[in-house]
CSV table of C-alpha atoms and ligand atoms in Angstrom, one decimal:
chain,number,residue,atom,x,y,z
R,1,MET,CA,137.0,65.8,118.3
R,2,ILE,CA,135.1,68.4,120.2
R,3,LEU,CA,131.9,70.1,119.2
R,4,GLY,CA,131.7,73.8,120.0
R,5,LYS,CA,129.5,75.3,122.7
R,6,TYR,CA,126.9,76.3,120.1
R,7,SER,CA,126.2,74.1,117.2
R,8,PHE,CA,123.5,73.9,114.6
R,9,GLY,CA,122.3,70.9,112.7
R,10,LEU,CA,121.6,71.7,109.1
R,11,GLY,CA,119.4,69.3,107.3
R,12,ASP,CA,119.4,69.4,103.5
R,13,ARG,CA,117.2,66.8,101.8
R,14,PHE,CA,118.5,67.3,98.3
R,15,GLY,CA,122.1,68.4,99.1
R,16,HIS,CA,122.1,71.6,97.1
R,17,GLN,CA,121.9,74.2,99.8
R,18,GLY,CA,125.2,73.6,101.7
R,19,LYS,CA,126.7,76.9,100.8
R,20,ALA,CA,123.5,78.9,101.5
R,21,GLN,CA,123.2,77.2,104.9
R,22,LEU,CA,126.9,77.8,105.7
R,23,GLU,CA,126.4,81.4,104.7
R,24,ALA,CA,123.9,81.8,107.6
R,25,VAL,CA,126.5,80.4,110.0
R,26,MET,CA,129.1,82.8,108.6
R,27,ARG,CA,126.7,85.7,109.0
R,28,ALA,CA,126.4,84.7,112.6
R,29,ARG,CA,130.1,84.8,113.0
R,30,ARG,CA,130.3,88.3,111.6
R,31,GLU,CA,127.7,89.3,114.2
R,32,GLY,CA,129.9,87.7,117.0
R,33,ILE,CA,128.0,84.4,117.4
R,34,GLU,CA,130.3,81.4,116.9
R,35,ILE,CA,128.4,78.3,115.8
R,36,THR,CA,129.7,75.0,114.6
R,37,PRO,CA,127.7,73.8,111.5
R,38,VAL,CA,126.7,70.1,111.4
R,39,TRP,CA,125.1,68.6,108.4
R,40,ASN,CA,122.7,65.9,109.4
R,41,LYS,CA,120.7,63.4,107.5
R,42,SER,CA,118.9,60.4,108.8
R,43,ASN,CA,118.7,56.9,107.3
R,44,ARG,CA,114.9,57.6,106.9
R,45,GLU,CA,115.7,60.6,104.7
R,46,HIS,CA,118.3,58.8,102.7
R,47,THR,CA,116.0,55.9,102.0
R,48,ILE,CA,113.1,58.1,100.9
R,49,ILE,CA,115.3,60.3,98.7
R,50,GLY,CA,117.7,57.6,97.4
R,51,THR,CA,120.9,59.3,98.6
R,52,GLN,CA,123.9,57.9,100.3
R,53,PRO,CA,125.7,59.1,103.5
R,54,GLY,CA,128.7,60.0,101.4
R,55,HIS,CA,126.7,62.6,99.6
R,56,VAL,CA,126.3,64.6,102.8
R,57,ARG,CA,130.1,64.5,103.3
R,58,ARG,CA,130.7,65.7,99.8
R,59,GLU,CA,128.2,68.5,100.2
R,60,ALA,CA,129.7,69.7,103.5
R,61,ASP,CA,133.3,69.5,102.2
R,62,ASP,CA,132.3,71.4,99.0
R,63,ALA,CA,130.4,74.1,100.9
R,64,VAL,CA,133.3,74.6,103.3
R,65,ALA,CA,135.8,74.8,100.5
R,66,ALA,CA,133.7,77.2,98.4
R,67,CYS,CA,132.9,79.5,101.3
R,68,GLY,CA,136.4,79.4,102.8
R,69,TRP,CA,135.1,78.4,106.2
R,70,ASP,CA,138.0,77.8,108.5
R,71,GLY,CA,136.1,76.6,111.6
R,72,ALA,CA,135.2,73.1,112.6
R,73,TYR,CA,132.2,71.3,110.9
R,74,PHE,CA,130.7,67.9,111.2
R,75,VAL,CA,128.7,65.4,109.2
R,76,ASP,CA,126.0,63.7,111.4
R,77,ALA,CA,124.7,60.2,110.9
R,78,ASP,CA,121.4,61.1,112.3
R,79,HIS,CA,119.2,58.6,114.2
R,80,ILE,CA,121.3,55.5,113.4
R,81,GLY,CA,121.4,52.1,115.1
R,82,LEU,CA,123.4,48.9,114.7
R,83,GLY,CA,121.1,47.8,111.8
R,84,ASN,CA,122.0,50.8,109.6
R,85,VAL,CA,125.2,52.4,110.8
R,86,ASP,CA,127.6,50.7,108.4
R,87,GLY,CA,127.1,53.0,105.4
R,88,PHE,CA,127.6,56.0,107.7
R,89,ILE,CA,130.9,55.0,109.3
R,90,GLU,CA,133.3,56.2,106.8
R,91,PRO,CA,131.8,59.6,105.7
R,92,SER,CA,130.4,60.7,109.1
R,93,ASP,CA,132.2,62.1,112.2
R,94,PHE,CA,129.2,62.7,114.3
R,95,PHE,CA,126.8,59.9,115.3
R,96,THR,CA,123.4,60.2,116.7
R,97,LEU,CA,122.7,56.9,118.5
R,98,ASP,CA,119.0,56.4,118.4
R,99,VAL,CA,117.9,54.1,121.2
R,100,ALA,CA,114.3,55.2,121.6
R,101,ASP,CA,113.0,51.9,120.5
R,102,PHE,CA,114.7,50.2,123.4
R,103,ILE,CA,113.1,52.4,126.0
R,104,ALA,CA,109.9,50.3,126.1
R,105,LYS,CA,111.8,47.1,126.5
R,106,LYS,CA,112.3,45.6,129.9
R,107,SER,CA,115.7,45.9,131.4
R,108,VAL,CA,117.3,42.7,133.0
R,109,LYS,CA,116.5,42.6,136.7
R,110,THR,CA,120.0,41.9,137.9
R,111,ASP,CA,121.2,44.9,135.8
R,112,VAL,CA,118.6,47.1,137.5
R,113,ASP,CA,119.5,45.8,140.9
R,114,ALA,CA,123.2,46.5,140.4
R,115,PHE,CA,122.4,50.0,139.0
R,116,VAL,CA,120.2,50.8,142.1
R,117,GLU,CA,122.9,49.5,144.4
R,118,LYS,CA,125.7,51.5,142.7
R,119,HIS,CA,123.7,54.8,142.8
R,120,SER,CA,121.9,54.4,146.1
R,121,LYS,CA,123.8,57.3,147.6
R,122,TYR,CA,121.4,59.6,145.7
R,123,ILE,CA,118.4,58.3,147.7
R,124,GLY,CA,117.2,61.3,149.8
R,125,SER,CA,117.2,65.0,149.2
R,126,LEU,CA,119.4,66.2,146.3
R,127,ALA,CA,120.4,69.8,145.6
R,128,VAL,CA,121.4,70.6,142.1
R,129,ALA,CA,123.0,74.0,141.4
R,130,GLY,CA,120.7,76.3,139.5
R,131,ILE,CA,117.4,74.6,140.6
R,132,ASP,CA,115.6,76.2,143.6
R,133,GLU,CA,113.8,73.1,144.7
R,134,ARG,CA,115.6,70.0,145.9
R,135,PHE,CA,114.9,66.7,144.2
R,136,GLU,CA,113.4,64.1,146.6
R,137,ILE,CA,114.8,60.8,145.3
R,138,SER,CA,113.5,57.4,146.4
R,139,GLU,CA,115.0,54.0,145.7
R,140,GLU,CA,111.8,53.4,143.7
R,141,MET,CA,112.6,56.3,141.4
R,142,ILE,CA,116.0,55.0,140.6
R,143,ARG,CA,114.6,51.5,140.0
R,144,SER,CA,112.0,52.9,137.7
R,145,ALA,CA,114.5,55.0,135.7
R,146,ALA,CA,116.8,52.0,135.4
R,147,GLY,CA,113.9,49.8,134.4
R,148,LYS,CA,112.9,52.2,131.6
R,149,TYR,CA,116.2,53.4,130.3
R,150,LEU,CA,119.0,51.0,131.3
R,151,LEU,CA,118.5,48.7,128.3
R,152,ALA,CA,118.4,51.6,125.9
R,153,VAL,CA,121.7,53.0,127.3
R,154,LYS,CA,123.3,49.6,127.1
R,155,GLU,CA,122.3,49.5,123.4
R,156,ALA,CA,123.8,53.0,123.0
R,157,GLY,CA,127.0,51.5,124.5
R,158,ARG,CA,127.0,48.7,121.9
R,159,ILE,CA,126.5,51.1,119.0
R,160,TYR,CA,129.2,53.4,120.4
R,161,ARG,CA,131.7,50.6,120.7
R,162,TYR,CA,131.0,49.3,117.3
R,163,ILE,CA,131.7,52.7,115.8
R,164,GLU,CA,134.7,53.3,118.0
R,165,ALA,CA,136.2,49.9,116.9
R,166,ALA,CA,135.8,51.0,113.2
R,167,LYS,CA,136.9,54.7,113.5
R,168,GLY,CA,139.1,54.9,116.6
R,169,ARG,CA,138.5,56.6,119.9
R,170,GLY,CA,138.2,60.4,119.9
R,171,SER,CA,137.7,60.6,116.1
R,172,PHE,CA,134.0,61.4,116.2
R,173,VAL,CA,131.3,63.2,118.2
R,174,THR,CA,128.7,61.0,120.0
R,175,GLU,CA,125.1,62.0,120.6
R,176,VAL,CA,122.6,59.8,122.4
R,177,SER,CA,119.0,60.4,121.3
R,178,MET,CA,115.8,59.4,123.1
R,179,ASP,CA,113.5,62.0,121.5
R,180,GLU,CA,111.4,59.8,119.2
R,181,THR,CA,109.5,58.2,122.0
R,182,GLY,CA,106.1,58.6,123.6
R,183,GLN,CA,107.0,59.9,127.1
R,184,PRO,CA,109.2,62.8,128.0
R,185,GLN,CA,112.0,62.1,130.4
R,186,THR,CA,111.9,63.9,133.7
R,187,PRO,CA,115.0,65.8,135.0
R,188,VAL,CA,115.4,63.1,137.6
R,189,GLU,CA,115.2,60.4,135.0
R,190,MET,CA,117.8,62.4,132.9
R,191,LEU,CA,120.1,62.3,135.9
R,192,PHE,CA,120.1,58.5,136.0
R,193,ILE,CA,120.2,58.2,132.2
R,194,LEU,CA,123.4,60.2,132.3
R,195,ALA,CA,124.7,58.0,135.2
R,196,ALA,CA,124.1,55.0,133.0
R,197,ILE,CA,125.8,56.6,130.0
R,198,ALA,CA,128.9,57.2,132.2
R,199,ASP,CA,128.7,53.6,133.5
R,200,GLU,CA,128.7,52.4,129.8
R,201,GLY,CA,131.8,54.6,129.1
R,202,ILE,CA,130.1,56.5,126.3
R,203,PRO,CA,131.8,59.9,125.8
R,204,ALA,CA,128.6,61.6,124.9
R,205,GLN,CA,128.9,65.3,123.9
R,206,THR,CA,125.2,65.7,123.3
R,207,ILE,CA,122.0,64.2,124.6
R,208,ALA,CA,118.7,64.5,123.0
R,209,PRO,CA,115.8,64.0,125.4
R,210,LYS,CA,112.2,64.1,124.6
R,211,PHE,CA,110.7,67.3,126.1
R,212,SER,CA,107.1,67.9,127.0
R,213,GLY,CA,104.8,69.2,124.3
R,214,ARG,CA,104.5,68.5,120.6
R,215,PHE,CA,107.5,69.0,118.3
R,216,ASN,CA,105.7,68.6,115.0
R,217,LYS,CA,107.6,68.9,111.7
R,218,GLY,CA,108.1,72.3,110.4
R,219,VAL,CA,105.5,74.1,112.6
R,220,ASP,CA,105.7,75.8,115.9
R,221,TYR,CA,105.8,74.1,119.4
R,222,VAL,CA,102.5,73.0,120.8
R,223,GLY,CA,102.4,72.9,124.6
R,224,GLU,CA,102.8,74.9,127.8
R,225,ILE,CA,105.6,77.3,127.0
R,226,GLU,CA,106.3,78.1,130.7
R,227,GLY,CA,106.3,74.4,131.6
R,228,PHE,CA,108.8,73.8,128.8
R,229,ALA,CA,111.0,76.7,130.0
R,230,GLU,CA,111.2,75.2,133.5
R,231,GLU,CA,111.8,71.7,132.3
R,232,PHE,CA,114.5,72.9,129.9
R,233,GLU,CA,116.3,74.9,132.6
R,234,GLU,CA,116.1,71.9,135.1
R,235,THR,CA,117.5,69.6,132.4
R,236,ILE,CA,120.4,71.9,131.7
R,237,ALA,CA,121.2,72.1,135.4
R,238,VAL,CA,121.0,68.3,135.7
R,239,VAL,CA,123.4,67.9,132.7
R,240,ALA,CA,125.9,70.3,134.3
R,241,PHE,CA,125.6,68.4,137.6
R,242,ALA,CA,126.0,65.0,135.9
R,243,VAL,CA,129.2,66.2,134.0
R,244,LYS,CA,131.0,66.8,137.3
R,245,GLU,CA,129.3,64.0,139.3
R,246,PHE,CA,129.9,61.2,136.8
R,247,ALA,CA,133.0,62.6,135.0
R,248,LEU,CA,131.2,62.8,131.7
R,249,PRO,CA,132.8,65.0,128.9
R,250,ALA,CA,133.0,68.6,130.0
R,251,GLU,CA,131.4,69.6,126.6
R,252,LEU,CA,128.2,67.5,127.2
R,253,LYS,CA,125.2,69.6,126.3
R,254,LEU,CA,121.6,69.2,125.3
R,255,SER,CA,120.6,68.5,121.7
R,256,VAL,CA,117.1,69.8,120.7
R,257,HIS,CA,115.6,67.8,117.9
R,258,SER,CA,113.4,70.6,117.0
R,259,GLY,CA,111.6,69.2,113.9
R,260,SER,CA,112.4,72.8,112.8
R,261,ASP,CA,110.7,76.1,113.6
R,262,LYS,CA,109.8,75.9,117.3
R,263,PHE,CA,109.8,79.7,117.4
R,264,SER,CA,107.8,80.1,120.6
R,265,ILE,CA,110.3,78.3,122.7
R,266,TYR,CA,113.4,79.9,121.1
R,267,GLY,CA,113.1,82.8,123.6
R,268,PRO,CA,113.1,80.5,126.7
R,269,ILE,CA,116.0,78.4,125.2
R,270,ASN,CA,118.0,81.6,124.6
R,271,ARG,CA,117.4,82.9,128.1
R,272,ALA,CA,118.2,79.5,129.7
R,273,LEU,CA,121.5,79.2,127.7
R,274,LYS,CA,122.5,82.7,129.0
R,275,LYS,CA,121.4,82.0,132.5
R,276,PHE,CA,123.5,78.8,132.8
R,277,GLY,CA,126.3,79.7,130.4
R,278,ALA,CA,125.3,76.5,128.7
R,279,GLY,CA,125.8,75.3,125.2
R,280,VAL,CA,123.3,73.6,122.9
R,281,HIS,CA,122.9,71.7,119.7
R,282,ILE,CA,119.8,72.6,117.7
R,283,LYS,CA,118.9,70.1,115.0
R,284,THR,CA,116.7,71.1,112.1
R,285,ALA,CA,115.9,69.2,108.9
R,286,GLY,CA,112.9,70.1,106.7
R,287,THR,CA,113.1,73.9,107.0
R,288,THR,CA,115.6,74.2,104.1
R,289,TRP,CA,113.6,72.0,101.8
R,290,LEU,CA,110.5,74.2,102.4
R,291,GLU,CA,112.6,77.3,101.6
R,292,GLU,CA,113.5,75.6,98.3
R,293,LEU,CA,109.8,75.3,97.5
R,294,ILE,CA,109.2,79.0,98.6
R,295,GLY,CA,112.1,80.0,96.3
R,296,LEU,CA,110.7,78.0,93.4
R,297,ALA,CA,107.2,79.4,93.9
R,298,THR,CA,108.4,83.1,94.1
R,299,ALA,CA,110.6,82.6,91.1
R,300,GLY,CA,107.3,81.9,89.1
R,301,GLY,CA,107.2,80.2,85.7
R,302,ALA,CA,108.5,76.7,85.7
R,303,GLY,CA,109.6,77.0,89.4
R,304,LEU,CA,106.0,77.8,90.5
R,305,ALA,CA,104.7,74.9,88.4
R,306,ILE,CA,107.0,72.5,90.2
R,307,ALA,CA,105.9,73.8,93.6
R,308,LYS,CA,102.2,73.3,92.6
R,309,HIS,CA,102.9,69.8,91.2
R,310,VAL,CA,104.5,68.8,94.5
R,311,TYR,CA,101.5,70.0,96.4
R,312,GLU,CA,99.0,68.3,94.1
R,313,GLN,CA,100.7,65.0,94.3
R,314,ALA,CA,101.3,65.3,98.0
R,315,LEU,CA,97.6,65.8,98.5
R,316,LYS,CA,96.8,62.7,96.5
R,317,ARG,CA,99.3,60.6,98.4
R,318,ILE,CA,98.8,62.2,101.8
R,319,ASP,CA,98.4,58.9,103.8
R,320,GLU,CA,101.5,57.3,102.2
R,321,LEU,CA,103.7,60.4,102.8
R,322,CYS,CA,102.5,61.0,106.3
R,323,GLY,CA,103.0,57.4,107.4
R,324,PRO,CA,106.7,57.6,108.4
R,325,TYR,CA,106.1,60.8,110.3
R,326,GLU,CA,102.9,59.8,112.0
R,327,THR,CA,104.0,60.7,115.5
R,328,VAL,CA,105.4,64.2,114.5
R,329,ILE,CA,102.7,65.7,112.3
R,330,ASP,CA,99.1,66.9,113.0
R,331,ILE,CA,97.4,67.8,109.8
R,332,ASP,CA,93.8,69.0,109.8
R,333,LYS,CA,92.7,67.6,106.3
R,334,GLY,CA,89.7,69.8,106.3
R,335,LYS,CA,91.9,72.9,106.3
R,336,LEU,CA,94.0,71.9,103.3
R,337,PRO,CA,93.3,73.9,100.1
R,338,MET,CA,92.0,71.9,97.1
R,339,ALA,CA,94.4,71.3,94.3
R,340,GLY,CA,92.2,73.4,92.0
R,341,GLU,CA,92.4,76.4,94.3
R,342,VAL,CA,96.2,76.1,94.6
R,343,GLU,CA,96.4,75.8,90.8
R,344,ARG,CA,95.1,79.4,90.5
R,345,TRP,CA,97.5,80.8,93.0
R,346,ASP,CA,100.4,83.0,91.9
R,347,GLY,CA,103.9,82.6,93.5
R,348,ARG,CA,103.4,85.1,96.2
R,349,ARG,CA,100.1,83.5,97.3
R,350,PHE,CA,101.8,80.0,97.4
R,351,ALA,CA,104.7,81.3,99.3
R,352,ALA,CA,102.5,83.2,101.8
R,353,ALA,CA,100.5,80.0,102.6
R,354,LEU,CA,103.8,78.1,103.0
R,355,ARG,CA,106.2,80.5,104.7
R,356,HIS,CA,106.2,80.2,108.5
R,357,ASP,CA,105.0,83.6,109.3
R,358,GLN,CA,102.3,83.3,112.0
R,359,ALA,CA,101.4,86.9,111.7
R,360,CYS,CA,100.4,86.4,108.1
R,361,GLU,CA,96.7,85.5,107.7
R,362,ARG,CA,97.5,83.4,104.6
R,363,TYR,CA,99.9,81.1,106.4
R,364,ASN,CA,98.5,77.6,106.6
R,365,PRO,CA,100.2,75.2,109.0
R,366,ASN,CA,98.4,72.2,107.5
R,367,PHE,CA,99.6,73.1,104.0
R,368,ARG,CA,103.1,73.5,105.4
R,369,GLN,CA,103.2,70.2,107.2
R,370,LEU,CA,101.9,68.3,104.2
R,371,LEU,CA,104.6,69.8,102.0
R,372,HIS,CA,107.2,69.2,104.7
R,373,VAL,CA,106.6,65.4,104.3
R,374,GLY,CA,106.1,65.8,100.6
R,375,TYR,CA,109.7,65.8,99.6
R,376,LYS,CA,109.4,62.3,98.3
R,377,VAL,CA,107.4,63.7,95.4
R,378,ALA,CA,110.2,66.0,94.5
R,379,ALA,CA,112.7,63.2,94.9
R,380,GLU,CA,110.8,61.2,92.4
R,381,MET,CA,110.9,64.1,89.9
R,382,GLY,CA,114.7,63.4,89.8
R,383,PRO,CA,116.6,65.7,87.4
R,384,ASN,CA,113.5,67.9,86.8
R,385,TYR,CA,113.5,69.0,90.4
R,386,LEU,CA,117.3,69.1,90.8
R,387,ASP,CA,117.7,71.2,87.6
R,388,ALA,CA,115.2,73.7,88.8
R,389,LEU,CA,117.2,74.0,92.0
R,390,LYS,CA,120.2,75.0,89.9
R,391,GLU,CA,118.2,77.3,87.6
R,392,TYR,CA,116.7,79.2,90.6
R,393,ALA,CA,119.7,78.8,92.9
R,394,ASP,CA,120.0,82.5,93.6
R,395,VAL,CA,116.5,83.2,94.8
R,396,ILE,CA,116.4,79.8,96.7
R,397,GLY,CA,119.8,80.4,98.3
R,398,GLN,CA,118.7,83.8,99.6
R,399,ASN,CA,115.6,82.3,101.2
R,400,VAL,CA,117.6,79.5,102.8
R,401,THR,CA,120.2,81.8,104.3
R,402,GLU,CA,117.7,84.3,105.5
R,403,ASN,CA,115.5,81.7,107.1
R,404,ILE,CA,118.3,80.0,109.0
R,405,TYR,CA,119.9,83.2,110.2
R,406,GLU,CA,116.9,85.4,110.9
R,407,ARG,CA,114.3,82.9,112.1
R,408,HIS,CA,116.5,80.4,113.9
R,409,ILE,CA,120.1,81.4,114.7
R,410,LYS,CA,119.3,84.9,115.9
R,411,PRO,CA,116.4,84.1,118.2
R,412,ILE,CA,118.2,81.2,119.8
R,413,PHE,CA,121.8,82.5,120.1
R,414,ALA,CA,122.0,86.3,119.8
R,415,GLU,CA,122.7,88.3,122.9
R,416,ASP,CA,119.7,90.6,122.1
R,417,PRO,CA,117.6,88.6,119.7
R,418,VAL,CA,115.0,91.3,119.2
R,419,ALA,CA,117.4,94.1,118.5
E,501,LIG,ZN1,115.3,63.4,116.5
């Protein structure tokens, strides 16, 4: 199974927006941009919401049937490991092997020695097509990369083989993810990570590194945009080099776990993809859930009341809700509006504070991040929330489609994103 050149990860916490999400991908196709949709949901999301991996499969199949989509599509078991993969095996055909927790653990010395020995021909000056400067690689750099990442890649190998034994070779897409960790990987480290992935025999089609800067949930990138652009291009070049050098799958490409809404780096990503003719997988999650809230708020009446209730509860339970997302949110509590103030807002005011429009003076990234992690409150409302999604399906669906197409797909993939 081969993932297309451009693919887009659609997260949908409550599983009601599959059709609206697919509509954005179909709009892209009508505009000449071919994208493979991938519905992703992590074990963390399933646990908080109380859903099962099979629900995502049903949502994807139903959306595809209802919209008459005839292209490929996938269901991604996002951020899984050996401890929680079992429930995902049957319904998923895309597996994101998360080995970030193994990065800090020490690799076995004899494994490191053998790796350094095997790849010692890269010691010296290395030219990689597409990068002006040559990499100066020392034995110490290979040893250090192996020390940090070899154990993690070996764990990815174990997870891969476990899934392969259950599903059969070639029947699913494999991603290796190392994004949820403290330190970004340098392009040279990425080269040796890919060498290790090839040594393990993992047919990875996507690799998710941690890039420099902050990828907080639902808000824009925080960091040096030029530095990111350079790092992104170098990493693309290293991936292309590694594919040939280590006989990895020709489709191998980067996966950007965006945390949604990294608008300021979409331009550099778009330019890098065009420059190298490279593909990419962009993974988003919470952006659709926030569009549900925006849709409910603008619908007014009972819809707005639900949106306000979610905020009020989220504010009360801020520490509990932020806990699982500690490393990927930065909320300035002093800038959160009081519940009493929000209570007086009308739907447009609520939507303006929440909608990710940085040109709007009412937009409040602290408010947005808190609601981003506040989906547990909506999950606990059970049918009250889900019934509202059905009642206001039209206005919510328009927001979901518009958001994915206009704010994400177009800036990342279009030939001329500003036209
Ligand atoms: Zn991730």
